[in-house]
Amino acid sequence: MAADGAASTATVVGVDFGTLSARAVVVRADDGTELGTGVAEYAHGAIERELPVLGGSPLPADWALQDPGDWRASLGAAVREAVRDAGVSPQSVIGIGTDFTACTVLPVAADGTPLCELPGLRGRPHAWPKLWKHHAAQAQADRITDLAHERGEPWIARYGGRISSEWQFAKALQVLEEDPDIYQRTRRWIEAADWIIWQLTGQETRNACTAGYKGIYQDGHYPSREYLKALNPSFEDFADTRLAGLPLSPLGSRAGSLTAAGAALTGLPEGIAVATGNVDAHVTAPAANAIAPGQMLAIMGTSTCHVMNGVVLSDVPGICGVVDGGIIDGFYGYEAGQSAVGDIFAWWTELALPASYAAEAASRGLSAHEYLTSLTRGRSVGAHGLVALDWMGGNRSILVDHHLSGVIVGLTLATPPEDVYLALLESTAFGTRMIMEAFESSGVPVTEFIAAGGLKRNHALMQIYADVLRRPVSVADSDQAPAVGSAIHAAVAAGFHSDVVTAASVMGRCSHGAYQPDPARADAYDVLFAEYQTLHDYFSGRSERSGPGSNDVLHRLRRIRNSAIGGS
Amino acid sequence: MAADGAASTATVVGVDFGTLSARAVVVRADDGTELGTGVAEYAHGAIERELPVLGGSPLPADWALQDPGDWRASLGAAVREAVRDAGVSPQSVIGIGTDFTACTVLPVAADGTPLCELPGLRGRPHAWPKLWKHHAAQAQADRITDLAHERGEPWIARYGGRISSEWQFAKALQVLEEDPDIYQRTRRWIEAADWIIWQLTGQETRNACTAGYKGIYQDGHYPSREYLKALNPSFEDFADTRLAGLPLSPLGSRAGSLTAAGAALTGLPEGIAVATGNVDAHVTAPAANAIAPGQMLAIMGTSTCHVMNGVVLSDVPGICGVVDGGIIDGFYGYEAGQSAVGDIFAWWTELALPASYAAEAASRGLSAHEYLTSLTRGRSVGAHGLVALDWMGGNRSILVDHHLSGVIVGLTLATPPEDVYLALLESTAFGTRMIMEAFESSGVPVTEFIAAGGLKRNHALMQIYADVLRRPVSVADSDQAPAVGSAIHAAVAAGFHSDVVTAASVMGRCSHGAYQPDPARADAYDVLFAEYQTLHDYFSGRSERSGPGSNDVLHRLRRIRNSAIGGS
């Protein structure tokens, strides 16, 4: 950790691959000071309508692809811009780390070439990388989940009882069953998080995080051949041939060295350390120095992802997953989530911002969110008479049910848009409290709640969380925490720091206790939370965690809807 | 009914006293043809903030008063305008009938002079007429209801188990308890429906309709002295002294003859027949010729009032009231209601009409309602995945609970404003079906559903009602049906027709079966209605009709809200 004269100017680069762009930062390796930033959008963004090729055919519903060429190009552009912005010499950079959306996964040839870049395959949709939000493998995911329960597979409990359609196995099975030729040509099925490392180092690696959370790797192995054969006889060797064959790389380890090609792409020195791949949410933990067991980090944006280290392995009902070394090597990494958070607030401001409100907000120079919030400032808890279920995007934790939908209760002819808006803010805090209580009642205590992501800047929301959770809310300082987290991993991979915990302690930044709960408001929210819990259980229907007396109306309404619109 | 040469040109005048204006029509007595219309707004409208006198003090919350001088002035202006518009000689008018909002009630001196018009009393709020929507007597209403149940008063079942704060006894008890001096000066406590007749004829009368529905007159008498004494010792003689003393006048009877003063006011011939007073909803039945037992007339506007004649007296749970001769002399008149209907649609278009929608609607020359409706045209039933409880204004029938509130279930991030709008239209149809089924399961069959009021012109809504109710929807033809209904009563009072049933058969107008149910859509709505019923029972909480497994959350949320805002 001590740095000599030369090393004190050492810098590291972190690159965060998001859904629409890559963001690079240059930070000082000794103390994490952010020196420069670069952002580069993907030329093709998320490919959801048609392939970006001549005569590209329209994609079916729920598809979402991405172009690996975009990732390469944005990587090069963002890193070069960040180094320029930092005003440092590229020679000061001693390592690079990256993180990616997940599960974003692609079929590649034996040398790592994406199939969609091979001659003759560019017009084949299944040859392209499937973006995390590709949701067309639901049928496969359902079979994966059902069969796991039927066979009593021990790993299913690690994933809250359900394997997502977003993950590696469902997406691969979809390829096999819809385009067997592409499946046969697939030599390796690899997370983009690992593929980008392959591009930089020339060697394939597999990081412990995505293998565990997205690849059903538990207790040293992937699902058995027998299980996979029962899913589809041709799927029997999928894990053996397309996933396994390499030891998993611990997070923070050195995946390899930057190749000449990688140096040419990024403008960084050949031979510097390249850190093992990582995931945008999980890599944020060191950036906020939220690493100690019990520190729950909530990356709050369109959705919320909760990551937390624990010292024991516990099956917490309804979480997304628990993975050995999934966040920090040496701890059990727990992940939970809320399907929609900022998305719900955005939905409401689209739906219920009358023209008069829009005009007034514009005249005051406020966003819709700021204006609606301003109208409820200083209001007593419960003055709106409302409680909502924050399931407009389904419920990830703790019900693990994407087919639930939202409910608003207590509306009157005097209810204005801002009252519902406030109730929706609160509903997401109630959802977080459900998750927190699920952890605690499973023997995984939560000692601190730390917010990161875009919503951490919403002061009203943060105060609501403090009041609803009855505990202080801490806030990650960096506005580009994932990229900083990747840079921290780079510093460790480069040997500048001995391990991620140590690096995070000097390079991570967090304002502890930035928001303190108001005891009176917390008491008032307890009463509303009790109502939320009752409605939560009632409307959970036949979800995993529902009990007697529940009403399956939300599932029935969805089936009616799907049947009415001819969807699925 | 036969008319000779002179009588064939005979006309009658009907005057409908609404909440903000009086509307007069001139119609032909022989066939009901509408010849002319006149409308005159009340100068002081609904008085809800302060008395319209010099230095008038602010009124407390929930007060709503009216100025009797406005009623007189508007009566004169509207009738004169209608006669001018009709192009007939005033001498052709053989009778006048009126209907009024109810319960709108006032304290008067022995000669019928409103106390608020007496010297020295104009600044005393309790001296003024209380408009139907004066809601400040809730405490008194609750005591009236509770005591009736405690004492097992037989009449309470006729009112769905609850006496409204809007009615005569609650409002009078409020006067007694808040301004005993005004109460002592009150010689008679009289419905505006009867007071206006007193102005025209010089004689006090009491119509059977308001006495029954608003005055707790059942089986030949008002509530007993013992009951009233138990409410408040000074209230013991209230009914004897301020209400009773006259035989009730059957609807359609001749209350008296137009006095010279009445003639001077209206410009109509002295001595013509003046029909007994009536209520706006109930008087609409003959205008639509919806008089036969089983013909349910729904007057659909901001709220909906259902009136229907029956041949048997049955206690239908959750209705507003059943009154002997309450609609048509000789039948039992049943009344039920939905607290908010058009009000709910208006609320939503205020809340959730984004600027882009408003602009598009304007560019197409559509109202918000028309535009939202156009966006859902042709949609399959249930394609929105939503079901709502239409309780944003409470629930009048069948739960008789004004403290309930609305619920929307099934919202997703893809739910646009028009989907909720459609679900709200449907929810009011489901509410109507609940009422209809309550009648039928109590042995009061419904043979036809007839819509009147402003919403009858909403074709999409009418078709939804036909589909949800699984039966044709008929539509009252006149756009000013209450005034026409009053004119029909005038024709009977004048002796031109023998009785209201006969008069309605030739003067009333209805398009029978204007909307036919679509069997496939009706089947689909059955499924959604089943969901509505389940949620209806669940959210009814501790309402009169709730069962086990219900959730009282709506009442608790209201109490929380009231406590938070310091209201009641």
mmCIF file with all atom_site columns, N, CA and C in Angstrom, chain A residues 403-447:
data_model
loop_
_atom_site.group_PDB
_atom_site.id
_atom_site.type_symbol
_atom_site.label_atom_id
_atom_site.label_alt_id
_atom_site.label_comp_id
_atom_site.label_asym_id
_atom_site.label_entity_id
_atom_site.label_seq_id
_atom_site.pdbx_PDB_ins_code
_atom_site.Cartn_x
_atom_site.Cartn_y
_atom_site.Cartn_z
_atom_site.occupancy
_atom_site.B_iso_or_equiv
_atom_site.pdbx_formal_charge
_atom_site.auth_seq_id
_atom_site.auth_comp_id
_atom_site.auth_asym_id
_atom_site.auth_atom_id
_atom_site.pdbx_PDB_model_num
ATOM 1   N N  . HIS A 1 403 ? -43.884 -12.130 -12.887 1.00 0.00 ? 403 HIS A N  1
ATOM 2   C CA . HIS A 1 403 ? -45.230 -11.994 -13.432 1.00 0.00 ? 403 HIS A CA 1
ATOM 3   C C  . HIS A 1 403 ? -46.188 -11.308 -12.466 1.00 0.00 ? 403 HIS A C  1
ATOM 4   N N  . LEU A 1 404 ? -45.671 -10.812 -11.372 1.00 0.00 ? 404 LEU A N  1
ATOM 5   C CA . LEU A 1 404 ? -46.507 -9.977  -10.505 1.00 0.00 ? 404 LEU A CA 1
ATOM 6   C C  . LEU A 1 404 ? -46.615 -8.589  -11.129 1.00 0.00 ? 404 LEU A C  1
ATOM 7   N N  . SER A 1 405 ? -47.553 -7.809  -10.643 1.00 0.00 ? 405 SER A N  1
ATOM 8   C CA . SER A 1 405 ? -47.722 -6.442  -11.157 1.00 0.00 ? 405 SER A CA 1
ATOM 9   C C  . SER A 1 405 ? -48.098 -5.530  -10.005 1.00 0.00 ? 405 SER A C  1
ATOM 10  N N  . GLY A 1 406 ? -48.163 -4.251  -10.284 1.00 0.00 ? 406 GLY A N  1
ATOM 11  C CA . GLY A 1 406 ? -48.292 -3.254  -9.238  1.00 0.00 ? 406 GLY A CA 1
ATOM 12  C C  . GLY A 1 406 ? -49.713 -3.009  -8.777  1.00 0.00 ? 406 GLY A C  1
ATOM 13  N N  . VAL A 1 407 ? -49.831 -2.502  -7.573  1.00 0.00 ? 407 VAL A N  1
ATOM 14  C CA . VAL A 1 407 ? -51.122 -2.226  -6.951  1.00 0.00 ? 407 VAL A CA 1
ATOM 15  C C  . VAL A 1 407 ? -51.024 -0.867  -6.246  1.00 0.00 ? 407 VAL A C  1
ATOM 16  N N  . ILE A 1 408 ? -52.072 -0.068  -6.376  1.00 0.00 ? 408 ILE A N  1
ATOM 17  C CA . ILE A 1 408 ? -52.143 1.186   -5.620  1.00 0.00 ? 408 ILE A CA 1
ATOM 18  C C  . ILE A 1 408 ? -53.451 1.182   -4.842  1.00 0.00 ? 408 ILE A C  1
ATOM 19  N N  . VAL A 1 409 ? -53.360 1.428   -3.561  1.00 0.00 ? 409 VAL A N  1
ATOM 20  C CA . VAL A 1 409 ? -54.493 1.280   -2.655  1.00 0.00 ? 409 VAL A CA 1
ATOM 21  C C  . VAL A 1 409 ? -54.736 2.598   -1.911  1.00 0.00 ? 409 VAL A C  1
ATOM 22  N N  . GLY A 1 410 ? -55.996 3.030   -1.841  1.00 0.00 ? 410 GLY A N  1
ATOM 23  C CA . GLY A 1 410 ? -56.340 4.202   -1.035  1.00 0.00 ? 410 GLY A CA 1
ATOM 24  C C  . GLY A 1 410 ? -56.594 5.461   -1.841  1.00 0.00 ? 410 GLY A C  1
ATOM 25  N N  . LEU A 1 411 ? -56.822 5.329   -3.135  1.00 0.00 ? 411 LEU A N  1
ATOM 26  C CA . LEU A 1 411 ? -57.036 6.484   -4.009  1.00 0.00 ? 411 LEU A CA 1
ATOM 27  C C  . LEU A 1 411 ? -58.383 7.156   -3.749  1.00 0.00 ? 411 LEU A C  1
ATOM 28  N N  . THR A 1 412 ? -58.382 8.485   -3.761  1.00 0.00 ? 412 THR A N  1
ATOM 29  C CA . THR A 1 412 ? -59.640 9.209   -3.668  1.00 0.00 ? 412 THR A CA 1
ATOM 30  C C  . THR A 1 412 ? -59.700 10.254  -4.772  1.00 0.00 ? 412 THR A C  1
ATOM 31  N N  . LEU A 1 413 ? -60.868 10.860  -4.909  1.00 0.00 ? 413 LEU A N  1
ATOM 32  C CA . LEU A 1 413 ? -61.036 11.898  -5.928  1.00 0.00 ? 413 LEU A CA 1
ATOM 33  C C  . LEU A 1 413 ? -60.138 13.093  -5.650  1.00 0.00 ? 413 LEU A C  1
ATOM 34  N N  . ALA A 1 414 ? -59.609 13.168  -4.437  1.00 0.00 ? 414 ALA A N  1
ATOM 35  C CA . ALA A 1 414 ? -58.721 14.276  -4.084  1.00 0.00 ? 414 ALA A CA 1
ATOM 36  C C  . ALA A 1 414 ? -57.254 13.893  -4.185  1.00 0.00 ? 414 ALA A C  1
ATOM 37  N N  . THR A 1 415 ? -56.959 12.700  -4.674  1.00 0.00 ? 415 THR A N  1
ATOM 38  C CA . THR A 1 415 ? -55.562 12.263  -4.773  1.00 0.00 ? 415 THR A CA 1
ATOM 39  C C  . THR A 1 415 ? -54.893 12.894  -5.992  1.00 0.00 ? 415 THR A C  1
ATOM 40  N N  . PRO A 1 416 ? -53.884 13.713  -5.775  1.00 0.00 ? 416 PRO A N  1
ATOM 41  C CA . PRO A 1 416 ? -53.172 14.303  -6.918  1.00 0.00 ? 416 PRO A CA 1
ATOM 42  C C  . PRO A 1 416 ? -51.978 13.440  -7.324  1.00 0.00 ? 416 PRO A C  1
ATOM 43  N N  . PRO A 1 417 ? -51.380 13.728  -8.488  1.00 0.00 ? 417 PRO A N  1
ATOM 44  C CA . PRO A 1 417 ? -50.266 12.905  -8.979  1.00 0.00 ? 417 PRO A CA 1
ATOM 45  C C  . PRO A 1 417 ? -49.116 12.788  -7.991  1.00 0.00 ? 417 PRO A C  1
ATOM 46  N N  . GLU A 1 418 ? -48.815 13.884  -7.291  1.00 0.00 ? 418 GLU A N  1
ATOM 47  C CA . GLU A 1 418 ? -47.642 13.855  -6.411  1.00 0.00 ? 418 GLU A CA 1
ATOM 48  C C  . GLU A 1 418 ? -47.859 12.920  -5.221  1.00 0.00 ? 418 GLU A C  1
ATOM 49  N N  . ASP A 1 419 ? -49.090 12.725  -4.822  1.00 0.00 ? 419 ASP A N  1
ATOM 50  C CA . ASP A 1 419 ? -49.334 11.807  -3.712  1.00 0.00 ? 419 ASP A CA 1
ATOM 51  C C  . ASP A 1 419 ? -49.017 10.376  -4.118  1.00 0.00 ? 419 ASP A C  1
ATOM 52  N N  . VAL A 1 420 ? -49.425 10.005  -5.308  1.00 0.00 ? 420 VAL A N  1
ATOM 53  C CA . VAL A 1 420 ? -49.104 8.663   -5.786  1.00 0.00 ? 420 VAL A CA 1
ATOM 54  C C  . VAL A 1 420 ? -47.599 8.539   -5.979  1.00 0.00 ? 420 VAL A C  1
ATOM 55  N N  . TYR A 1 421 ? -46.994 9.582   -6.518  1.00 0.00 ? 421 TYR A N  1
ATOM 56  C CA . TYR A 1 421 ? -45.539 9.563   -6.709  1.00 0.00 ? 421 TYR A CA 1
ATOM 57  C C  . TYR A 1 421 ? -44.831 9.279   -5.384  1.00 0.00 ? 421 TYR A C  1
ATOM 58  N N  . LEU A 1 422 ? -45.242 9.983   -4.346  1.00 0.00 ? 422 LEU A N  1
ATOM 59  C CA . LEU A 1 422 ? -44.637 9.769   -3.034  1.00 0.00 ? 422 LEU A CA 1
ATOM 60  C C  . LEU A 1 422 ? -44.870 8.341   -2.548  1.00 0.00 ? 422 LEU A C  1
ATOM 61  N N  . ALA A 1 423 ? -46.083 7.854   -2.743  1.00 0.00 ? 423 ALA A N  1
ATOM 62  C CA . ALA A 1 423 ? -46.384 6.479   -2.320  1.00 0.00 ? 423 ALA A CA 1
ATOM 63  C C  . ALA A 1 423 ? -45.525 5.474   -3.084  1.00 0.00 ? 423 ALA A C  1
ATOM 64  N N  . LEU A 1 424 ? -45.217 5.784   -4.330  1.00 0.00 ? 424 LEU A N  1
ATOM 65  C CA . LEU A 1 424 ? -44.358 4.881   -5.101  1.00 0.00 ? 424 LEU A CA 1
ATOM 66  C C  . LEU A 1 424 ? -42.914 4.916   -4.596  1.00 0.00 ? 424 LEU A C  1
ATOM 67  N N  . LEU A 1 425 ? -42.421 6.112   -4.274  1.00 0.00 ? 425 LEU A N  1
ATOM 68  C CA . LEU A 1 425 ? -41.089 6.187   -3.649  1.00 0.00 ? 425 LEU A CA 1
ATOM 69  C C  . LEU A 1 425 ? -41.059 5.298   -2.410  1.00 0.00 ? 425 LEU A C  1
ATOM 70  N N  . GLU A 1 426 ? -42.071 5.491   -1.580  1.00 0.00 ? 426 GLU A N  1
ATOM 71  C CA . GLU A 1 426 ? -42.131 4.735   -0.322  1.00 0.00 ? 426 GLU A CA 1
ATOM 72  C C  . GLU A 1 426 ? -42.226 3.230   -0.566  1.00 0.00 ? 426 GLU A C  1
ATOM 73  N N  . SER A 1 427 ? -42.983 2.863   -1.586  1.00 0.00 ? 427 SER A N  1
ATOM 74  C CA . SER A 1 427 ? -43.192 1.430   -1.831  1.00 0.00 ? 427 SER A CA 1
ATOM 75  C C  . SER A 1 427 ? -41.868 0.735   -2.118  1.00 0.00 ? 427 SER A C  1
ATOM 76  N N  . THR A 1 428 ? -40.946 1.434   -2.800  1.00 0.00 ? 428 THR A N  1
ATOM 77  C CA . THR A 1 428 ? -39.658 0.787   -3.077  1.00 0.00 ? 428 THR A CA 1
ATOM 78  C C  . THR A 1 428 ? -38.826 0.671   -1.801  1.00 0.00 ? 428 THR A C  1
ATOM 79  N N  . ALA A 1 429 ? -39.025 1.617   -0.883  1.00 0.00 ? 429 ALA A N  1
ATOM 80  C CA . ALA A 1 429 ? -38.333 1.505   0.405   1.00 0.00 ? 429 ALA A CA 1
ATOM 81  C C  . ALA A 1 429 ? -38.905 0.332   1.209   1.00 0.00 ? 429 ALA A C  1
ATOM 82  N N  . PHE A 1 430 ? -40.218 0.171   1.138   1.00 0.00 ? 430 PHE A N  1
ATOM 83  C CA . PHE A 1 430 ? -40.820 -0.989  1.811   1.00 0.00 ? 430 PHE A CA 1
ATOM 84  C C  . PHE A 1 430 ? -40.278 -2.288  1.206   1.00 0.00 ? 430 PHE A C  1
ATOM 85  N N  . GLY A 1 431 ? -40.147 -2.297  -0.122  1.00 0.00 ? 431 GLY A N  1
ATOM 86  C CA . GLY A 1 431 ? -39.601 -3.484  -0.785  1.00 0.00 ? 431 GLY A CA 1
ATOM 87  C C  . GLY A 1 431 ? -38.198 -3.787  -0.307  1.00 0.00 ? 431 GLY A C  1
ATOM 88  N N  . THR A 1 432 ? -37.392 -2.739  -0.134  1.00 0.00 ? 432 THR A N  1
ATOM 89  C CA . THR A 1 432 ? -36.030 -2.937  0.386   1.00 0.00 ? 432 THR A CA 1
ATOM 90  C C  . THR A 1 432 ? -36.071 -3.478  1.811   1.00 0.00 ? 432 THR A C  1
ATOM 91  N N  . ARG A 1 433 ? -37.006 -2.966  2.596   1.00 0.00 ? 433 ARG A N  1
ATOM 92  C CA . ARG A 1 433 ? -37.091 -3.453  3.984   1.00 0.00 ? 433 ARG A CA 1
ATOM 93  C C  . ARG A 1 433 ? -37.471 -4.934  4.024   1.00 0.00 ? 433 ARG A C  1
ATOM 94  N N  . MET A 1 434 ? -38.345 -5.355  3.111   1.00 0.00 ? 434 MET A N  1
ATOM 95  C CA . MET A 1 434 ? -38.684 -6.781  3.047   1.00 0.00 ? 434 MET A CA 1
ATOM 96  C C  . MET A 1 434 ? -37.418 -7.617  2.814   1.00 0.00 ? 434 MET A C  1
ATOM 97  N N  . ILE A 1 435 ? -36.591 -7.135  1.907   1.00 0.00 ? 435 ILE A N  1
ATOM 98  C CA . ILE A 1 435 ? -35.359 -7.861  1.576   1.00 0.00 ? 435 ILE A CA 1
ATOM 99  C C  . ILE A 1 435 ? -34.419 -7.884  2.776   1.00 0.00 ? 435 ILE A C  1
ATOM 100 N N  . MET A 1 436 ? -34.267 -6.734  3.397   1.00 0.00 ? 436 MET A N  1
ATOM 101 C CA . MET A 1 436 ? -33.378 -6.636  4.550   1.00 0.00 ? 436 MET A CA 1
ATOM 102 C C  . MET A 1 436 ? -33.849 -7.564  5.673   1.00 0.00 ? 436 MET A C  1
ATOM 103 N N  . GLU A 1 437 ? -35.156 -7.595  5.890   1.00 0.00 ? 437 GLU A N  1
ATOM 104 C CA . GLU A 1 437 ? -35.673 -8.462  6.951   1.00 0.00 ? 437 GLU A CA 1
ATOM 105 C C  . GLU A 1 437 ? -35.511 -9.937  6.586   1.00 0.00 ? 437 GLU A C  1
ATOM 106 N N  . ALA A 1 438 ? -35.581 -10.246 5.280   1.00 0.00 ? 438 ALA A N  1
ATOM 107 C CA . ALA A 1 438 ? -35.368 -11.640 4.864   1.00 0.00 ? 438 ALA A CA 1
ATOM 108 C C  . ALA A 1 438 ? -33.945 -12.067 5.184   1.00 0.00 ? 438 ALA A C  1
ATOM 109 N N  . PHE A 1 439 ? -32.995 -11.186 4.937   1.00 0.00 ? 439 PHE A N  1
ATOM 110 C CA . PHE A 1 439 ? -31.614 -11.510 5.292   1.00 0.00 ? 439 PHE A CA 1
ATOM 111 C C  . PHE A 1 439 ? -31.484 -11.723 6.798   1.00 0.00 ? 439 PHE A C  1
ATOM 112 N N  . GLU A 1 440 ? -31.999 -10.785 7.539   1.00 0.00 ? 440 GLU A N  1
ATOM 113 C CA . GLU A 1 440 ? -31.788 -10.845 8.987   1.00 0.00 ? 440 GLU A CA 1
ATOM 114 C C  . GLU A 1 440 ? -32.458 -12.055 9.601   1.00 0.00 ? 440 GLU A C  1
ATOM 115 N N  . SER A 1 441 ? -33.638 -12.392 9.098   1.00 0.00 ? 441 SER A N  1
ATOM 116 C CA . SER A 1 441 ? -34.322 -13.543 9.704   1.00 0.00 ? 441 SER A CA 1
ATOM 117 C C  . SER A 1 441 ? -33.704 -14.858 9.231   1.00 0.00 ? 441 SER A C  1
ATOM 118 N N  . SER A 1 442 ? -32.780 -14.803 8.273   1.00 0.00 ? 442 SER A N  1
ATOM 119 C CA . SER A 1 442 ? -32.074 -16.010 7.840   1.00 0.00 ? 442 SER A CA 1
ATOM 120 C C  . SER A 1 442 ? -30.676 -16.080 8.431   1.00 0.00 ? 442 SER A C  1
ATOM 121 N N  . GLY A 1 443 ? -30.410 -15.245 9.418   1.00 0.00 ? 443 GLY A N  1
ATOM 122 C CA . GLY A 1 443 ? -29.120 -15.322 10.079  1.00 0.00 ? 443 GLY A CA 1
ATOM 123 C C  . GLY A 1 443 ? -28.008 -14.589 9.354   1.00 0.00 ? 443 GLY A C  1
ATOM 124 N N  . VAL A 1 444 ? -28.393 -13.671 8.467   1.00 0.00 ? 444 VAL A N  1
ATOM 125 C CA . VAL A 1 444 ? -27.388 -12.869 7.774   1.00 0.00 ? 444 VAL A CA 1
ATOM 126 C C  . VAL A 1 444 ? -27.650 -11.408 8.142   1.00 0.00 ? 444 VAL A C  1
ATOM 127 N N  . PRO A 1 445 ? -27.033 -10.949 9.224   1.00 0.00 ? 445 PRO A N  1
ATOM 128 C CA . PRO A 1 445 ? -27.370 -9.608  9.709   1.00 0.00 ? 445 PRO A CA 1
ATOM 129 C C  . PRO A 1 445 ? -26.916 -8.510  8.754   1.00 0.00 ? 445 PRO A C  1
ATOM 130 N N  . VAL A 1 446 ? -27.704 -7.433  8.720   1.00 0.00 ? 446 VAL A N  1
ATOM 131 C CA . VAL A 1 446 ? -27.368 -6.254  7.926   1.00 0.00 ? 446 VAL A CA 1
ATOM 132 C C  . VAL A 1 446 ? -26.966 -5.157  8.912   1.00 0.00 ? 446 VAL A C  1
ATOM 133 N N  . THR A 1 447 ? -25.725 -4.698  8.810   1.00 0.00 ? 447 THR A N  1
ATOM 134 C CA . THR A 1 447 ? -25.242 -3.712  9.789   1.00 0.00 ? 447 THR A CA 1
ATOM 135 C C  . THR A 1 447 ? -25.268 -2.290  9.256   1.00 0.00 ? 447 THR A C  1
#
